[in-house]
CSV table of N, CA and C in Angstrom, one decimal:
chain,number,residue,atom,x,y,z
A,1270,MET,N,-6.4,-22.0,-23.5
A,1270,MET,CA,-6.4,-20.6,-23.6
A,1270,MET,C,-5.1,-20.1,-24.2
A,1271,SER,N,-5.2,-19.2,-25.2
A,1271,SER,CA,-4.0,-18.7,-25.8
A,1271,SER,C,-3.1,-17.9,-24.9
A,1272,GLU,N,-1.8,-17.8,-25.2
A,1272,GLU,CA,-0.9,-17.0,-24.3
A,1272,GLU,C,-1.4,-15.6,-24.1
A,1273,GLU,N,-1.9,-15.0,-25.2
A,1273,GLU,CA,-2.4,-13.6,-25.1
A,1273,GLU,C,-3.6,-13.5,-24.3
A,1274,LEU,N,-4.6,-14.4,-24.4
A,1274,LEU,CA,-5.8,-14.4,-23.6
A,1274,LEU,C,-5.4,-14.7,-22.1
A,1275,ASP,N,-4.5,-15.6,-21.9
A,1275,ASP,CA,-4.1,-15.8,-20.5
A,1275,ASP,C,-3.4,-14.6,-19.9
A,1276,TRP,N,-2.6,-13.9,-20.7
A,1276,TRP,CA,-2.0,-12.7,-20.2
A,1276,TRP,C,-3.0,-11.6,-19.9
A,1277,ASN,N,-4.0,-11.5,-20.8
A,1277,ASN,CA,-5.1,-10.5,-20.6
A,1277,ASN,C,-5.8,-10.8,-19.3
A,1278,ALA,N,-6.2,-12.1,-19.1
A,1278,ALA,CA,-7.0,-12.5,-18.0
A,1278,ALA,C,-6.2,-12.2,-16.7
A,1279,LYS,N,-5.0,-12.5,-16.6
A,1279,LYS,CA,-4.1,-12.2,-15.5
A,1279,LYS,C,-4.0,-10.7,-15.2
A,1280,THR,N,-3.8,-9.9,-16.3
A,1280,THR,CA,-3.7,-8.5,-16.1
A,1280,THR,C,-5.0,-7.9,-15.6
A,1281,ILE,N,-6.2,-8.3,-16.2
A,1281,ILE,CA,-7.5,-7.8,-15.8
A,1281,ILE,C,-7.7,-8.2,-14.3
A,1282,ALA,N,-7.4,-9.4,-13.9
A,1282,ALA,CA,-7.6,-9.8,-12.5
A,1282,ALA,C,-6.7,-8.9,-11.6
A,1283,GLU,N,-5.5,-8.7,-11.9
A,1283,GLU,CA,-4.6,-7.9,-11.1
A,1283,GLU,C,-5.1,-6.4,-11.1
A,1284,PHE,N,-5.5,-5.9,-12.2
A,1284,PHE,CA,-6.0,-4.5,-12.3
A,1284,PHE,C,-7.2,-4.4,-11.3
A,1285,ARG,N,-8.1,-5.3,-11.3
A,1285,ARG,CA,-9.3,-5.2,-10.5
A,1285,ARG,C,-9.0,-5.4,-9.0
A,1286,ALA,N,-8.1,-6.2,-8.7
A,1286,ALA,CA,-7.7,-6.5,-7.4
A,1286,ALA,C,-6.9,-5.4,-6.7
A,1287,ASN,N,-6.3,-4.5,-7.5
A,1287,ASN,CA,-5.4,-3.5,-7.0
A,1287,ASN,C,-5.8,-2.1,-7.4
A,1288,GLU,N,-7.1,-1.8,-7.6
A,1288,GLU,CA,-7.7,-0.5,-7.9
A,1288,GLU,C,-7.0,0.1,-9.1
A,1289,GLY,N,-6.8,-0.7,-10.1
A,1289,GLY,CA,-6.3,-0.2,-11.4
A,1289,GLY,C,-4.8,-0.2,-11.6
A,1290,ARG,N,-4.1,-0.8,-10.6
A,1290,ARG,CA,-2.7,-0.8,-10.7
A,1290,ARG,C,-2.2,-2.3,-11.0
A,1291,VAL,N,-1.2,-2.4,-11.8
A,1291,VAL,CA,-0.6,-3.7,-12.1
A,1291,VAL,C,0.9,-3.6,-11.9
A,1292,GLY,N,1.6,-4.7,-11.8
A,1292,GLY,CA,3.0,-4.8,-11.7
A,1292,GLY,C,3.6,-5.3,-13.0
A,1293,GLY,N,4.8,-5.8,-12.9
A,1293,GLY,CA,5.5,-6.3,-14.0
A,1293,GLY,C,5.9,-5.3,-15.0
A,1294,ALA,N,5.8,-5.6,-16.3
A,1294,ALA,CA,6.3,-4.6,-17.3
A,1294,ALA,C,5.4,-3.3,-17.3
A,1295,PHE,N,4.2,-3.4,-16.8
A,1295,PHE,CA,3.4,-2.2,-16.8
A,1295,PHE,C,3.3,-1.5,-15.4
A,1296,GLU,N,4.2,-1.8,-14.5
A,1296,GLU,CA,4.1,-1.2,-13.2
A,1296,GLU,C,4.3,0.3,-13.4
A,1297,GLY,N,3.4,1.1,-12.8
A,1297,GLY,CA,3.4,2.5,-12.8
A,1297,GLY,C,2.8,3.1,-14.1
A,1298,ALA,N,2.6,2.3,-15.1
A,1298,ALA,CA,2.0,2.8,-16.4
A,1298,ALA,C,0.5,3.0,-16.2
A,1299,PRO,N,0.0,4.1,-16.9
A,1299,PRO,CA,-1.5,4.2,-16.8
A,1299,PRO,C,-2.2,3.2,-17.7
A,1300,LEU,N,-3.1,2.4,-17.1
A,1300,LEU,CA,-3.7,1.3,-17.7
A,1300,LEU,C,-5.2,1.5,-17.6
A,1301,VAL,N,-6.0,1.1,-18.6
A,1301,VAL,CA,-7.4,1.1,-18.5
A,1301,VAL,C,-7.9,-0.3,-19.1
A,1302,LEU,N,-9.0,-0.7,-18.7
A,1302,LEU,CA,-9.7,-1.9,-19.3
A,1302,LEU,C,-10.8,-1.4,-20.1
A,1303,VAL,N,-10.7,-1.7,-21.4
A,1303,VAL,CA,-11.7,-1.2,-22.4
A,1303,VAL,C,-12.6,-2.4,-22.8
A,1304,HIS,N,-13.9,-2.2,-22.5
A,1304,HIS,CA,-15.0,-3.2,-22.9
A,1304,HIS,C,-15.5,-2.8,-24.3
A,1305,HIS,N,-15.6,-3.8,-25.1
A,1305,HIS,CA,-16.1,-3.6,-26.5
A,1305,HIS,C,-16.8,-4.9,-26.9
A,1306,ARG,N,-17.7,-4.7,-27.9
A,1306,ARG,CA,-18.4,-5.9,-28.4
A,1306,ARG,C,-17.8,-6.3,-29.7
A,1307,GLY,N,-17.6,-7.6,-29.9
A,1307,GLY,CA,-17.1,-8.2,-31.1
A,1307,GLY,C,-18.1,-7.8,-32.3
A,1308,ARG,N,-17.6,-7.2,-33.3
A,1308,ARG,CA,-18.5,-6.7,-34.4
A,1308,ARG,C,-19.1,-7.9,-35.1
A,1309,LYS,N,-18.5,-9.1,-35.1
A,1309,LYS,CA,-19.1,-10.2,-35.8
A,1309,LYS,C,-19.8,-11.1,-34.7
A,1310,SER,N,-19.2,-11.4,-33.6
A,1310,SER,CA,-19.7,-12.3,-32.6
A,1310,SER,C,-20.7,-11.7,-31.7
A,1311,GLY,N,-20.7,-10.4,-31.5
A,1311,GLY,CA,-21.5,-9.7,-30.5
A,1311,GLY,C,-21.1,-9.9,-29.1
A,1312,GLN,N,-20.1,-10.7,-28.9
A,1312,GLN,CA,-19.6,-11.0,-27.5
A,1312,GLN,C,-18.9,-9.8,-26.9
A,1313,GLU,N,-19.1,-9.6,-25.6
A,1313,GLU,CA,-18.4,-8.6,-24.9
A,1313,GLU,C,-16.9,-9.0,-24.7
A,1314,ARG,N,-16.0,-8.1,-24.9
A,1314,ARG,CA,-14.6,-8.4,-24.7
A,1314,ARG,C,-14.0,-7.3,-23.8
A,1315,VAL,N,-12.9,-7.6,-23.1
A,1315,VAL,CA,-12.3,-6.7,-22.3
A,1315,VAL,C,-10.8,-6.7,-22.7
A,1316,SER,N,-10.2,-5.5,-23.0
A,1316,SER,CA,-8.8,-5.4,-23.4
A,1316,SER,C,-8.1,-4.5,-22.5
A,1317,PRO,N,-7.1,-4.9,-21.8
A,1317,PRO,CA,-6.2,-4.0,-21.1
A,1317,PRO,C,-5.3,-3.2,-22.0
A,1318,MET,N,-5.2,-1.9,-21.8
A,1318,MET,CA,-4.3,-1.1,-22.6
A,1318,MET,C,-3.8,0.1,-21.9
A,1319,MET,N,-2.6,0.5,-22.3
A,1319,MET,CA,-2.0,1.8,-21.8
A,1319,MET,C,-2.8,2.9,-22.4
A,1320,TYR,N,-2.8,4.0,-21.7
A,1320,TYR,CA,-3.5,5.2,-22.2
A,1320,TYR,C,-2.7,6.5,-21.9
A,1321,LEU,N,-3.0,7.5,-22.6
A,1321,LEU,CA,-2.4,8.8,-22.3
A,1321,LEU,C,-3.6,9.7,-22.0
A,1322,PRO,N,-3.5,10.4,-20.8
A,1322,PRO,CA,-4.6,11.3,-20.4
A,1322,PRO,C,-4.5,12.6,-21.2
A,1323,HIS,N,-5.7,13.2,-21.5
A,1323,HIS,CA,-5.7,14.5,-22.1
A,1323,HIS,C,-5.1,15.5,-21.2
A,1324,ASP,N,-4.4,16.5,-21.8
A,1324,ASP,CA,-3.7,17.5,-21.0
A,1324,ASP,C,-4.6,18.2,-20.0
A,1325,THR,N,-5.9,18.6,-20.4
A,1325,THR,CA,-6.7,19.4,-19.6
A,1325,THR,C,-8.1,18.8,-19.3
A,1326,ASP,N,-8.5,17.9,-20.1
A,1326,ASP,CA,-9.9,17.3,-19.9
A,1326,ASP,C,-9.8,15.9,-19.2
A,1327,PRO,N,-10.2,15.9,-18.0
A,1327,PRO,CA,-10.1,14.6,-17.3
A,1327,PRO,C,-11.1,13.5,-17.8
A,1328,ASP,N,-12.0,13.9,-18.7
A,1328,ASP,CA,-13.0,12.9,-19.3
A,1328,ASP,C,-12.5,12.3,-20.6
A,1329,VAL,N,-11.2,12.6,-21.0
A,1329,VAL,CA,-10.7,12.1,-22.2
A,1329,VAL,C,-9.4,11.4,-22.0
A,1330,VAL,N,-9.3,10.2,-22.6
A,1330,VAL,CA,-8.0,9.4,-22.6
A,1330,VAL,C,-7.8,9.0,-24.0
A,1331,TYR,N,-6.6,8.8,-24.4
A,1331,TYR,CA,-6.2,8.3,-25.7
A,1331,TYR,C,-5.6,6.9,-25.6
A,1332,VAL,N,-6.0,6.0,-26.5
A,1332,VAL,CA,-5.5,4.7,-26.6
A,1332,VAL,C,-4.9,4.5,-28.0
A,1333,PHE,N,-4.0,3.5,-28.1
A,1333,PHE,CA,-3.1,3.3,-29.2
A,1333,PHE,C,-3.3,1.9,-29.8
A,1334,ALA,N,-3.7,1.8,-31.0
A,1334,ALA,CA,-3.9,0.4,-31.6
A,1334,ALA,C,-2.6,-0.1,-32.1
A,1335,SER,N,-1.6,-0.2,-31.3
A,1335,SER,CA,-0.2,-0.6,-31.7
A,1335,SER,C,-0.1,-2.1,-32.0
A,1336,LYS,N,-0.8,-2.9,-31.2
A,1336,LYS,CA,-0.7,-4.4,-31.3
A,1336,LYS,C,0.8,-4.8,-31.3
A,1337,ALA,N,1.6,-4.1,-30.4
A,1337,ALA,CA,3.0,-4.3,-30.2
A,1337,ALA,C,3.8,-4.2,-31.5
A,1338,GLY,N,3.3,-3.4,-32.5
A,1338,GLY,CA,4.1,-3.3,-33.7
A,1338,GLY,C,3.7,-4.3,-34.8
A,1339,ALA,N,2.7,-5.0,-34.6
A,1339,ALA,CA,2.2,-6.1,-35.6
A,1339,ALA,C,1.8,-5.3,-36.9
A,1340,PRO,N,1.8,-6.0,-38.0
A,1340,PRO,CA,1.4,-5.4,-39.3
A,1340,PRO,C,-0.1,-5.2,-39.5
A,1341,THR,N,-0.9,-5.7,-38.6
A,1341,THR,CA,-2.4,-5.5,-38.7
A,1341,THR,C,-2.9,-4.8,-37.4
A,1342,ASP,N,-4.0,-4.1,-37.6
A,1342,ASP,CA,-4.7,-3.5,-36.5
A,1342,ASP,C,-5.3,-4.5,-35.5
A,1343,PRO,N,-5.3,-4.2,-34.2
A,1343,PRO,CA,-6.0,-5.2,-33.3
A,1343,PRO,C,-7.5,-5.2,-33.5
A,1344,ASP,N,-8.1,-6.4,-33.1
A,1344,ASP,CA,-9.5,-6.5,-33.2
A,1344,ASP,C,-10.3,-5.5,-32.4
A,1345,TRP,N,-9.7,-5.2,-31.2
A,1345,TRP,CA,-10.5,-4.2,-30.3
A,1345,TRP,C,-10.6,-2.9,-31.0
A,1346,TYR,N,-9.6,-2.5,-31.8
A,1346,TYR,CA,-9.7,-1.2,-32.5
A,1346,TYR,C,-10.9,-1.2,-33.5
A,1347,ARG,N,-10.9,-2.3,-34.3
A,1347,ARG,CA,-12.0,-2.4,-35.3
A,1347,ARG,C,-13.4,-2.5,-34.6
A,1348,ASN,N,-13.5,-3.2,-33.5
A,1348,ASN,CA,-14.7,-3.3,-32.7
A,1348,ASN,C,-15.2,-1.9,-32.2
A,1349,LEU,N,-14.2,-1.1,-31.7
A,1349,LEU,CA,-14.6,0.2,-31.1
A,1349,LEU,C,-15.0,1.2,-32.2
A,1350,ILE,N,-14.3,1.1,-33.3
A,1350,ILE,CA,-14.6,2.0,-34.5
A,1350,ILE,C,-16.0,1.7,-35.0
A,1351,ALA,N,-16.3,0.4,-35.1
A,1351,ALA,CA,-17.6,0.0,-35.6
A,1351,ALA,C,-18.7,0.4,-34.7
A,1352,ALA,N,-18.5,0.3,-33.4
A,1352,ALA,CA,-19.6,0.6,-32.4
A,1352,ALA,C,-19.7,2.1,-32.1
A,1353,GLY,N,-18.5,2.8,-32.1
A,1353,GLY,CA,-18.6,4.2,-31.8
A,1353,GLY,C,-18.7,4.4,-30.3
A,1354,GLU,N,-18.7,3.4,-29.5
A,1354,GLU,CA,-18.8,3.5,-28.1
A,1354,GLU,C,-18.3,2.3,-27.4
A,1355,GLY,N,-18.1,2.4,-26.1
A,1355,GLY,CA,-17.6,1.3,-25.3
A,1355,GLY,C,-17.7,1.7,-23.8
A,1356,THR,N,-17.1,0.9,-23.0
A,1356,THR,CA,-17.0,1.2,-21.5
A,1356,THR,C,-15.6,1.1,-21.1
A,1357,VAL,N,-15.2,1.9,-20.2
A,1357,VAL,CA,-13.8,2.0,-19.7
A,1357,VAL,C,-13.8,1.7,-18.1
A,1358,GLU,N,-12.9,0.9,-17.7
A,1358,GLU,CA,-12.6,0.8,-16.3
A,1358,GLU,C,-11.3,1.5,-16.1
A,1359,ARG,N,-11.3,2.6,-15.3
A,1359,ARG,CA,-10.1,3.4,-15.0
A,1359,ARG,C,-10.0,3.5,-13.5
A,1360,GLY,N,-9.0,2.9,-12.9
A,1360,GLY,CA,-8.9,2.8,-11.5
A,1360,GLY,C,-10.1,2.0,-11.0
A,1361,THR,N,-10.8,2.7,-10.1
A,1361,THR,CA,-12.1,2.0,-9.6
A,1361,THR,C,-13.3,2.5,-10.2
A,1362,ASP,N,-13.2,3.4,-11.2
A,1362,ASP,CA,-14.3,4.0,-11.9
A,1362,ASP,C,-14.6,3.3,-13.2
A,1363,THR,N,-15.9,3.0,-13.4
A,1363,THR,CA,-16.3,2.4,-14.7
A,1363,THR,C,-17.3,3.3,-15.3
A,1364,TYR,N,-17.1,3.6,-16.6
A,1364,TYR,CA,-18.1,4.6,-17.3
A,1364,TYR,C,-18.1,4.3,-18.8
A,1365,ARG,N,-19.2,4.8,-19.4
A,1365,ARG,CA,-19.4,4.6,-20.8
A,1365,ARG,C,-18.5,5.7,-21.5
A,1366,VAL,N,-18.1,5.4,-22.7
A,1366,VAL,CA,-17.3,6.3,-23.5
A,1366,VAL,C,-17.8,6.4,-25.0
A,1367,THR,N,-17.6,7.5,-25.6
A,1367,THR,CA,-17.8,7.6,-27.0
A,1367,THR,C,-16.4,7.5,-27.6
A,1368,VAL,N,-16.3,7.0,-28.9
A,1368,VAL,CA,-15.0,6.7,-29.5
A,1368,VAL,C,-14.9,7.6,-30.7
A,1369,ARG,N,-13.7,8.2,-30.9
A,1369,ARG,CA,-13.4,9.0,-32.1
A,1369,ARG,C,-12.0,8.7,-32.5
A,1370,GLU,N,-11.7,8.4,-33.7
A,1370,GLU,CA,-10.4,8.3,-34.2
A,1370,GLU,C,-9.7,9.6,-34.4
A,1371,VAL,N,-8.5,9.8,-33.9
A,1371,VAL,CA,-7.8,11.0,-34.0
A,1371,VAL,C,-6.9,10.9,-35.3
A,1372,THR,N,-6.8,11.9,-36.1
A,1372,THR,CA,-6.1,11.8,-37.4
A,1372,THR,C,-5.2,13.0,-37.6
A,1373,GLY,N,-4.4,12.9,-38.6
A,1373,GLY,CA,-3.6,14.1,-39.0
A,1373,GLY,C,-2.6,14.5,-38.0
A,1374,ALA,N,-2.4,15.8,-37.9
A,1374,ALA,CA,-1.4,16.4,-37.0
A,1374,ALA,C,-1.7,16.1,-35.5
A,1375,ASP,N,-3.0,16.1,-35.2
A,1375,ASP,CA,-3.4,15.8,-33.8
A,1375,ASP,C,-3.0,14.4,-33.4
A,1376,ARG,N,-3.2,13.5,-34.3
A,1376,ARG,CA,-2.8,12.1,-34.1
A,1376,ARG,C,-1.3,12.0,-33.9
A,1377,ASP,N,-0.5,12.7,-34.8
A,1377,ASP,CA,0.9,12.6,-34.7
A,1377,ASP,C,1.5,13.2,-33.4
A,1378,ARG,N,0.9,14.3,-33.0
A,1378,ARG,CA,1.3,15.0,-31.7
A,1378,ARG,C,1.0,14.1,-30.5
A,1379,ILE,N,-0.2,13.5,-30.5
A,1379,ILE,CA,-0.5,12.6,-29.4
A,1379,ILE,C,0.3,11.4,-29.3
A,1380,TYR,N,0.5,10.8,-30.5
A,1380,TYR,CA,1.4,9.6,-30.6
A,1380,TYR,C,2.8,9.9,-30.2
A,1381,ALA,N,3.3,11.0,-30.6
A,1381,ALA,CA,4.7,11.4,-30.3
A,1381,ALA,C,4.8,11.6,-28.7
A,1382,GLU,N,3.8,12.1,-28.1
A,1382,GLU,CA,3.8,12.3,-26.7
A,1382,GLU,C,3.9,11.0,-26.0
A,1383,GLN,N,3.1,10.0,-26.4
A,1383,GLN,CA,3.1,8.7,-25.8
A,1383,GLN,C,4.4,8.0,-26.0
A,1384,ALA,N,5.0,8.1,-27.2
A,1384,ALA,CA,6.3,7.5,-27.5
A,1384,ALA,C,7.4,8.1,-26.7
A,1385,GLY,N,7.3,9.4,-26.5
A,1385,GLY,CA,8.3,10.1,-25.6
A,1385,GLY,C,8.2,9.6,-24.2
A,1386,ARG,N,7.0,9.3,-23.7
A,1386,ARG,CA,6.9,8.8,-22.3
A,1386,ARG,C,7.2,7.4,-22.2
A,1387,TYR,N,6.9,6.6,-23.2
A,1387,TYR,CA,7.0,5.1,-23.2
A,1387,TYR,C,7.7,4.7,-24.5
A,1388,PRO,N,9.0,4.6,-24.5
A,1388,PRO,CA,9.8,4.3,-25.7
A,1388,PRO,C,9.3,3.1,-26.5
A,1389,GLY,N,8.7,2.1,-25.9
A,1389,GLY,CA,8.1,1.0,-26.6
A,1389,GLY,C,7.2,1.4,-27.7
A,1390,PHE,N,6.5,2.5,-27.6
A,1390,PHE,CA,5.6,3.0,-28.6
A,1390,PHE,C,6.4,3.5,-29.8
A,1391,ALA,N,7.6,4.1,-29.6
A,1391,ALA,CA,8.4,4.5,-30.7
A,1391,ALA,C,8.9,3.2,-31.5
A,1392,GLU,N,9.2,2.2,-30.8
A,1392,GLU,CA,9.6,0.9,-31.4
A,1392,GLU,C,8.4,0.3,-32.2
A,1393,TYR,N,7.2,0.4,-31.7
A,1393,TYR,CA,6.1,-0.1,-32.4
A,1393,TYR,C,5.9,0.7,-33.8
A,1394,ALA,N,6.1,2.0,-33.7
A,1394,ALA,CA,5.9,2.8,-34.9
A,1394,ALA,C,7.0,2.5,-35.9
A,1395,ARG,N,8.2,2.2,-35.4
A,1395,ARG,CA,9.3,1.8,-36.3
A,1395,ARG,C,9.0,0.5,-37.0
A,1396,LYS,N,8.4,-0.5,-36.2
A,1396,LYS,CA,8.1,-1.8,-36.8
A,1396,LYS,C,7.0,-1.7,-37.9
A,1397,THR,N,6.1,-0.7,-37.7
A,1397,THR,CA,5.0,-0.6,-38.7
A,1397,THR,C,5.2,0.4,-39.8
A,1398,ALA,N,6.4,1.1,-39.8
A,1398,ALA,CA,6.6,2.1,-40.8
A,1398,ALA,C,6.5,1.5,-42.2
A,1399,GLY,N,5.8,2.2,-43.1
A,1399,GLY,CA,5.6,1.7,-44.4
A,1399,GLY,C,4.5,0.6,-44.5
A,1400,ILE,N,4.0,0.1,-43.4
A,1400,ILE,CA,3.0,-0.9,-43.4
A,1400,ILE,C,1.6,-0.4,-43.0
A,1401,ARG,N,1.6,0.3,-41.9
A,1401,ARG,CA,0.4,1.0,-41.4
A,1401,ARG,C,0.8,2.1,-40.4
A,1402,VAL,N,-0.1,3.0,-40.3
A,1402,VAL,CA,0.0,4.0,-39.3
A,1402,VAL,C,-0.8,3.6,-38.1
A,1403,ILE,N,-0.2,3.6,-36.9
A,1403,ILE,CA,-0.9,3.1,-35.7
A,1403,ILE,C,-2.0,4.1,-35.3
A,1404,PRO,N,-3.2,3.6,-35.3
A,1404,PRO,CA,-4.3,4.5,-35.0
A,1404,PRO,C,-4.3,4.9,-33.5
A,1405,VAL,N,-4.8,6.1,-33.3
A,1405,VAL,CA,-5.0,6.7,-32.0
A,1405,VAL,C,-6.5,6.9,-31.8
A,1406,LEU,N,-7.1,6.5,-30.7
A,1406,LEU,CA,-8.5,6.7,-30.4
A,1406,LEU,C,-8.7,7.6,-29.2
A,1407,GLU,N,-9.6,8.5,-29.3
A,1407,GLU,CA,-10.0,9.3,-28.2
A,1407,GLU,C,-11.2,8.6,-27.6
A,1408,LEU,N,-11.1,8.3,-26.3
A,1408,LEU,CA,-12.3,7.8,-25.5
A,1408,LEU,C,-12.7,8.9,-24.6
A,1409,ARG,N,-14.0,9.3,-24.8
A,1409,ARG,CA,-14.5,10.5,-24.0
A,1409,ARG,C,-15.7,10.0,-23.2
A,1410,ARG,N,-15.7,10.3,-21.9
A,1410,ARG,CA,-16.7,9.9,-21.0
A,1410,ARG,C,-18.1,10.4,-21.6
A,1411,ALA,N,-19.0,9.5,-21.7
A,1411,ALA,CA,-20.3,9.8,-22.3
A,1411,ALA,C,-21.2,10.5,-21.3
């Protein structure tokens, strides 16, 4: 098992065992598990990721395809965009979501809010500057 898959498996197990809370580097951070289907394989995948809740709508969260500042988009992002839907585990709640990419000024505002709360996201944007703009996805309860 690759280091990334091993980390994901441990994070997923800890999330589920502790009603959506994890320790370590993500202690106290809002985390969701996003289920998506591989666009080529058709296999279900689960990716843990930090999210930003919508200011007023509890049915909306935003996730960030940062891939820790890598020069390419993560596979989960491409899978969700292709499908237009997925499933989210948030705390002890599991529900279907629709997926919409946020662009332009809205994307910039939402990303800036996340980077202000969690400076690692500002570092990811710095690493990808001139290479790619980190996508922001809106996940809305279906």
